[in-house]
XYZ file of C-alpha atoms in Angstrom:
464
model
C 30.343 -17.192 -20.473
C 32.545 -16.463 -23.485
C 34.327 -13.117 -23.384
C 33.029 -10.445 -25.778
C 35.639 -8.614 -27.857
C 34.408 -5.490 -29.670
C 36.523 -4.017 -32.470
C 35.814 -0.608 -33.996
C 37.754 2.229 -35.587
C 37.295 4.366 -32.453
C 36.377 3.270 -28.959
C 34.640 4.973 -26.037
C 34.784 4.647 -22.293
C 31.207 3.497 -21.477
C 31.505 4.824 -17.901
C 31.733 8.454 -19.000
C 28.539 10.515 -18.937
C 29.237 11.881 -22.424
C 29.153 8.371 -23.894
C 26.180 7.786 -26.150
C 23.649 4.977 -25.974
C 25.669 2.710 -28.294
C 28.782 2.928 -26.111
C 26.705 2.281 -23.002
C 24.941 -0.731 -24.559
C 28.189 -2.272 -25.772
C 29.777 -1.433 -22.431
C 27.104 -3.370 -20.548
C 27.758 -6.512 -22.608
C 31.516 -6.045 -22.257
C 31.195 -5.502 -18.504
C 29.126 -8.678 -18.082
C 31.780 -10.831 -19.761
C 34.911 -8.993 -18.616
C 35.335 -8.015 -22.221
C 37.832 -6.168 -24.382
C 37.260 -3.160 -26.681
C 39.924 -2.694 -29.352
C 40.405 0.178 -31.805
C 42.463 3.135 -32.979
C 43.555 5.504 -30.204
C 42.899 8.622 -32.277
C 46.598 9.486 -32.018
C 48.946 9.793 -34.995
C 52.630 8.906 -34.637
C 54.122 11.455 -37.007
C 57.437 9.608 -37.224
C 55.982 6.105 -37.031
C 56.653 3.469 -39.682
C 53.730 2.157 -41.791
C 52.309 -1.139 -40.569
C 53.474 -0.555 -37.004
C 51.766 0.952 -33.997
C 52.084 1.209 -30.237
C 49.449 -0.638 -28.181
C 47.906 1.200 -25.216
C 45.910 -0.501 -22.446
C 43.465 0.981 -19.975
C 41.100 -0.684 -17.517
C 37.529 0.654 -17.336
C 35.886 -1.341 -14.571
C 35.740 -4.941 -15.809
C 36.358 -3.825 -19.405
C 39.819 -3.642 -20.942
C 40.218 -0.782 -23.441
C 43.048 -1.456 -25.887
C 44.003 1.103 -28.520
C 46.566 1.330 -31.280
C 48.422 4.416 -32.504
C 48.745 4.804 -36.296
C 51.570 6.262 -38.321
C 50.802 9.347 -40.400
C 51.036 7.317 -43.632
C 48.692 4.619 -42.319
C 46.190 7.145 -40.976
C 46.046 9.120 -44.199
C 45.744 6.126 -46.523
C 43.469 3.937 -44.344
C 41.239 6.592 -42.826
C 41.314 9.738 -44.968
C 41.926 8.378 -48.459
C 40.103 5.049 -48.486
C 37.589 4.849 -45.609
C 36.478 8.501 -45.880
C 37.422 9.290 -49.471
C 36.185 6.129 -51.195
C 34.054 3.851 -49.002
C 31.959 6.556 -47.298
C 30.729 8.234 -50.518
C 30.184 4.947 -52.382
C 28.253 3.375 -49.501
C 26.091 6.525 -49.425
C 25.391 6.306 -53.181
C 27.698 9.235 -54.081
C 30.018 7.813 -56.728
C 30.597 11.363 -57.967
C 32.371 12.281 -54.724
C 34.579 9.183 -54.434
C 38.291 9.662 -55.118
C 39.046 6.318 -56.732
C 42.581 7.414 -57.585
C 43.580 8.241 -54.017
C 45.662 5.069 -53.720
C 44.447 4.391 -50.199
C 43.484 0.748 -50.602
C 47.018 -0.522 -49.840
C 46.964 1.392 -46.553
C 43.457 0.119 -45.809
C 44.680 -3.480 -46.200
C 47.827 -2.756 -44.182
C 45.981 -1.249 -41.216
C 43.472 -4.107 -41.145
C 46.433 -6.513 -41.106
C 47.983 -4.474 -38.281
C 44.726 -4.541 -36.302
C 44.507 -8.323 -36.789
C 48.111 -8.891 -35.762
C 47.826 -6.861 -32.562
C 44.373 -8.222 -31.702
C 45.292 -11.887 -32.224
C 47.853 -11.689 -29.434
C 45.060 -10.670 -27.019
C 42.461 -13.288 -27.968
C 41.292 -16.351 -26.067
C 40.097 -19.492 -27.874
C 36.446 -19.079 -26.820
C 36.151 -15.314 -27.385
C 33.253 -13.940 -29.402
C 34.418 -11.090 -31.648
C 32.123 -8.304 -32.871
C 33.604 -6.033 -35.563
C 31.975 -2.708 -36.408
C 31.663 -0.716 -39.619
C 33.224 -0.087 -42.988
C 36.719 0.763 -41.745
C 37.267 -2.888 -40.806
C 35.448 -4.968 -43.439
C 38.447 -7.260 -44.153
C 39.468 -7.738 -40.499
C 37.985 -11.235 -40.134
C 39.736 -12.417 -43.309
C 43.048 -11.220 -41.865
C 42.338 -12.963 -38.540
C 41.373 -16.206 -40.299
C 44.601 -16.050 -42.316
C 46.460 -15.947 -38.993
C 44.640 -19.057 -37.770
C 41.861 -17.515 -35.647
C 38.844 -19.829 -35.346
C 36.657 -17.805 -32.953
C 33.138 -16.800 -33.890
C 33.325 -13.382 -35.567
C 30.397 -11.105 -36.413
C 30.317 -7.867 -38.379
C 27.814 -5.003 -38.290
C 27.677 -2.301 -40.974
C 26.352 0.939 -39.502
C 26.067 2.706 -42.872
C 23.954 1.720 -45.907
C 24.940 -0.899 -48.458
C 24.228 0.345 -52.010
C 22.897 -1.742 -54.918
C 25.269 -4.193 -56.643
C 26.092 -1.967 -59.617
C 27.216 0.831 -57.290
C 29.316 -1.592 -55.256
C 30.867 -2.837 -58.486
C 32.237 0.671 -59.093
C 34.673 0.123 -56.219
C 38.111 -0.933 -57.433
C 38.712 -4.469 -56.101
C 35.084 -4.669 -54.968
C 35.157 -8.461 -55.341
C 38.036 -8.735 -52.854
C 36.273 -6.443 -50.378
C 32.901 -8.211 -50.559
C 34.439 -11.686 -50.596
C 36.165 -10.837 -47.311
C 32.741 -10.675 -45.641
C 32.530 -14.458 -46.033
C 35.253 -14.797 -43.388
C 32.627 -13.741 -40.818
C 30.035 -16.060 -39.310
C 27.341 -13.371 -39.167
C 26.978 -10.065 -41.020
C 24.346 -7.604 -39.844
C 22.891 -4.659 -41.731
C 20.657 -1.784 -40.641
C 17.711 -2.532 -42.943
C 16.123 -5.208 -45.074
C 16.950 -3.064 -48.107
C 20.652 -3.423 -47.280
C 20.240 -7.196 -46.878
C 18.561 -7.385 -50.297
C 21.426 -5.464 -51.893
C 23.958 -7.835 -50.340
C 22.037 -10.909 -51.453
C 21.861 -9.647 -55.027
C 25.573 -8.876 -55.046
C 26.482 -12.242 -53.487
C 24.356 -14.116 -56.027
C 25.289 -12.158 -59.149
C 28.922 -11.195 -58.518
C 30.231 -13.886 -56.158
C 28.030 -16.760 -57.365
C 27.102 -17.518 -53.762
C 24.360 -20.065 -53.103
C 21.409 -19.424 -50.825
C 21.205 -22.298 -48.316
C 17.949 -21.475 -46.535
C 16.790 -18.975 -43.929
C 19.593 -16.390 -43.674
C 22.468 -18.473 -45.044
C 24.704 -17.888 -48.079
C 27.455 -20.302 -49.087
C 30.593 -19.426 -51.073
C 34.354 -20.019 -50.917
C 33.837 -23.004 -48.610
C 32.070 -20.829 -46.032
C 28.479 -20.378 -44.920
C 27.590 -16.850 -43.853
C 24.472 -15.754 -41.989
C 23.115 -12.388 -43.180
C 20.339 -10.504 -41.378
C 18.948 -7.050 -40.631
C 19.452 -5.769 -37.085
C 18.119 -2.191 -36.984
C 19.997 -0.320 -34.295
C 18.028 1.587 -31.664
C 18.618 4.040 -28.847
C 18.455 3.629 -25.082
C 15.011 5.186 -24.642
C 15.105 5.251 -20.839
C 18.584 6.798 -20.806
C 17.601 9.507 -23.284
C 14.388 10.311 -21.441
C 16.340 10.522 -18.171
C 18.711 12.920 -19.940
C 15.636 15.003 -20.755
C 14.874 15.344 -17.042
C 18.329 16.755 -16.371
C 19.060 20.405 -15.609
C 20.595 21.240 -19.002
C 17.740 19.781 -21.031
C 15.056 21.410 -18.875
C 16.766 24.804 -19.110
C 17.015 24.452 -22.883
C 13.336 23.556 -23.136
C 12.185 26.442 -20.941
C 14.392 28.951 -22.761
C 13.120 27.899 -26.201
C 9.494 27.851 -25.077
C 9.936 31.369 -23.732
C 11.894 32.732 -26.721
C 9.551 31.177 -29.294
C 6.256 31.460 -27.440
C 4.593 33.029 -30.509
C 6.394 30.822 -33.072
C 6.203 27.263 -34.404
C 9.602 25.694 -33.954
C 11.117 23.195 -36.409
C 14.435 21.482 -35.734
C 17.146 19.623 -37.622
C 20.270 18.191 -35.999
C 23.107 16.410 -37.795
C 26.767 16.422 -38.646
C 27.836 18.528 -41.591
C 27.753 15.817 -44.258
C 26.616 15.613 -47.876
C 24.572 12.483 -47.083
C 22.250 14.433 -44.764
C 20.397 16.410 -47.446
C 20.903 19.768 -45.753
C 20.702 22.009 -48.858
C 17.562 20.169 -49.980
C 16.062 20.681 -46.509
C 16.700 24.415 -46.496
C 15.228 24.712 -49.984
C 12.109 22.839 -48.832
C 11.803 25.218 -45.860
C 12.131 28.208 -48.193
C 9.394 26.708 -50.408
C 7.204 26.261 -47.312
C 7.472 29.981 -46.585
C 6.757 30.862 -50.230
C 3.830 28.489 -50.809
C 2.191 28.766 -47.378
C 2.449 32.448 -46.385
C 0.581 31.834 -43.119
C 3.948 30.574 -41.796
C 5.528 33.981 -42.383
C 6.477 35.435 -39.003
C 5.755 32.119 -37.290
C 7.626 29.025 -38.536
C 11.257 29.036 -37.358
C 13.796 26.385 -38.251
C 16.776 25.755 -35.976
C 19.270 23.814 -38.070
C 22.342 22.505 -36.257
C 25.097 21.207 -38.551
C 28.035 20.267 -36.346
C 31.538 20.446 -37.864
C 32.814 17.344 -39.637
C 35.867 16.725 -41.867
C 36.407 20.445 -42.362
C 39.537 19.912 -44.460
C 37.768 17.890 -47.168
C 36.814 19.906 -50.257
C 33.292 18.437 -50.528
C 32.526 19.523 -46.951
C 33.915 23.017 -47.444
C 31.712 23.407 -50.536
C 28.701 22.128 -48.579
C 29.313 24.599 -45.766
C 29.563 27.471 -48.245
C 26.294 26.417 -49.899
C 24.469 26.213 -46.559
C 25.721 29.619 -45.452
C 24.625 31.123 -48.762
C 21.170 29.520 -48.539
C 20.743 30.601 -44.920
C 21.540 34.207 -45.769
C 19.215 34.160 -48.776
C 16.272 32.703 -46.808
C 16.644 35.197 -43.959
C 17.171 38.036 -46.407
C 14.074 37.184 -48.452
C 11.696 36.323 -45.614
C 13.079 37.784 -42.374
C 11.498 40.656 -40.517
C 12.806 43.032 -37.878
C 11.427 40.865 -35.068
C 11.721 37.413 -36.726
C 14.359 35.431 -38.562
C 12.957 32.240 -40.109
C 16.220 30.268 -39.984
C 18.788 29.872 -37.255
C 21.725 28.016 -38.770
C 24.283 26.847 -36.192
C 27.621 25.389 -37.290
C 28.983 24.106 -34.004
C 28.461 21.211 -31.623
C 25.577 21.252 -29.150
C 26.062 19.232 -25.960
C 24.137 15.951 -26.035
C 22.640 16.633 -22.593
C 20.852 19.702 -24.040
C 19.365 17.971 -27.083
C 16.284 16.441 -25.395
C 15.151 19.931 -24.444
C 15.612 21.156 -27.997
C 13.658 18.215 -29.420
C 10.837 18.556 -26.885
C 10.350 22.250 -27.697
C 9.970 21.564 -31.424
C 6.633 21.139 -33.186
C 8.327 19.346 -36.100
C 11.624 17.518 -36.584
C 13.099 17.417 -40.080
C 15.165 14.253 -40.536
C 15.605 14.181 -44.299
C 18.898 12.544 -45.334
C 19.546 11.620 -48.952
C 20.791 8.280 -47.617
C 21.437 7.092 -44.082
C 22.157 3.745 -42.478
C 19.652 4.315 -39.687
C 19.523 7.883 -38.271
C 19.123 7.861 -34.515
C 18.105 11.541 -34.343
C 14.662 10.418 -35.543
C 14.361 8.020 -32.614
C 15.740 10.507 -30.100
C 13.145 13.065 -31.197
C 10.345 10.547 -30.603
C 11.725 9.619 -27.172
C 11.983 13.275 -26.096
C 8.355 14.228 -26.837
C 5.598 14.990 -24.354
C 3.001 12.250 -25.065
C 0.222 14.707 -24.264
C 1.382 17.223 -26.887
C 3.965 15.545 -29.138
C 5.746 17.010 -32.129
C 5.670 15.451 -35.601
C 8.532 13.582 -37.236
C 9.134 14.288 -40.944
C 11.429 11.506 -42.121
C 13.201 10.767 -45.377
C 12.173 7.492 -46.971
C 15.908 7.013 -47.647
C 16.829 6.782 -43.960
C 17.198 3.239 -42.655
C 14.827 4.204 -39.834
C 11.982 4.567 -42.361
C 11.476 0.780 -42.416
C 10.619 0.841 -38.713
C 9.045 4.296 -38.291
C 6.122 3.999 -40.662
C 3.969 6.401 -38.617
C 6.336 9.281 -39.366
C 5.454 11.526 -42.315
C 7.824 10.156 -44.926
C 9.188 12.287 -47.756
C 11.417 12.172 -50.799
C 13.967 14.916 -49.971
C 14.738 15.415 -53.667
C 11.118 16.538 -54.213
C 11.225 20.054 -52.770
C 7.565 20.989 -53.304
C 6.185 17.745 -51.861
C 8.518 17.963 -48.881
C 7.296 21.516 -48.192
C 3.720 20.288 -48.484
C 4.422 17.527 -45.957
C 6.031 19.977 -43.523
C 2.886 22.096 -43.775
C 0.803 19.021 -43.029
C 2.962 18.350 -39.958
C 2.502 21.916 -38.716
C -1.284 21.636 -39.162
C -1.725 18.095 -37.797
C -4.529 17.741 -35.208
C -3.575 16.801 -31.656
C -5.352 13.415 -31.725
C -3.435 12.326 -34.829
C -0.154 13.546 -33.374
C -0.784 11.563 -30.209
C -1.729 8.430 -32.122
C 1.330 8.534 -34.357
C 3.672 9.304 -31.477
C 2.334 6.488 -29.300
C 2.949 3.948 -32.076
C 6.439 5.283 -32.764
C 7.392 5.340 -29.083
C 6.162 1.791 -28.567
C 8.306 0.565 -31.466
C 11.525 2.353 -30.523
C 11.120 1.102 -26.960
C 10.537 -2.493 -28.067
C 13.436 -2.362 -30.543
C 15.928 -0.339 -28.539
C 19.716 -0.540 -28.489
C 19.658 -3.370 -25.924
C 17.295 -5.407 -28.122
C 19.679 -4.781 -31.032
C 22.725 -5.897 -29.057
C 21.081 -8.982 -27.592
C 19.592 -10.085 -30.912
C 22.905 -9.754 -32.747
C 24.957 -11.547 -30.101
C 22.373 -14.323 -29.767
C 22.416 -14.842 -33.533
C 26.232 -14.874 -33.514
C 26.394 -17.410 -30.700
C 23.863 -19.586 -32.538
C 25.984 -19.799 -35.704
C 27.799 -23.033 -36.371
C 31.507 -23.426 -35.621
C 33.523 -21.539 -38.249
C 34.275 -23.685 -41.269
C 37.848 -24.173 -42.406
C 38.940 -23.684 -46.010
C 39.382 -27.036 -47.709
């Protein structure tokens, strides 16, 4: 069996109980092949020179974890300025928030070259390399330039916007051309695949060569959708744990006379949090029967607190929360509980199971696994209802959810009301279909499908 090498910006020890389903799924494949996981250590060498970094090695069972320290200059230009300040907003359709003048692209190239240089020394001729996410788009091109001929696949966890939005990126042609150094590129949704195909055809003059193949620059690239899933059994087992059960019992007791709604995400402008709170406020205004009953617990865990756009978002959410509770709250009931801190993953299944409705309404999301976790956590005999943005990648799979346009406040409020009023038989029917799909297309299915497709690609072609 060829050894699997996973490369990502950050790595995780799959043996640790706090590791999520993705880390566990990748860890299983790495364990089976005695694999290697390579990425940034998370440490910054304040006095380090750009383009250099110390390599750290750790053994985790049969898996070798190899990390690289970054200098302050490399970290700030590669991660803060370009990956977070330019790529993240553009890939989430927010050109208005991208800092195109940050000058981070040189550091982005330099760190990808550094990753390639350090990784090449660790590779075997028959390794299969799987690169993850937007931080490392040009990594395969750097490896090929150093003579690497292994099969290399890439998976983009975030959305890919339409061609005209991509074209707003300075040097977009260089960035997108670098994808042709891979043998297989995977996206979260068919919409993302369509956007890539249009860009490749219109901007790169690539030729479609049948099935999933596109040919350009002397290379043939396979492009497909591989919607990522969760480990349903693992998450349901988490729900049977002490922390989740205590959370469920406490919420059921505290909100025995209420209808609980829940939202859980990182504090990020892509998640549509202000729009969600406005829709909840409209629900209370337009459907007064929810007064004194409907209660939204909105968890927005801290993220990139030093970035101006996130500070402004936090201020807006705190203002909205105060206004909603001030306008609608009563002495014995506050309609909104806004929580700006992390909640332990082992408690989340209990929170989801206690909720009558989950609000998963991002403005744009690659997939959104909270939607799938909510489905997995439900009691099949009395399940809650998933209200899902049509702009989440998960919407392509989860057609039985109540799908909304989060920009349409009144219609979103109307749909939340429908969810709160949905008869038991319909809730059971929708939940059963959703659960069957997320179980069939779980994180292991995702991993196996991607790696099978990568192994089935032809030997990498060499530039003439």
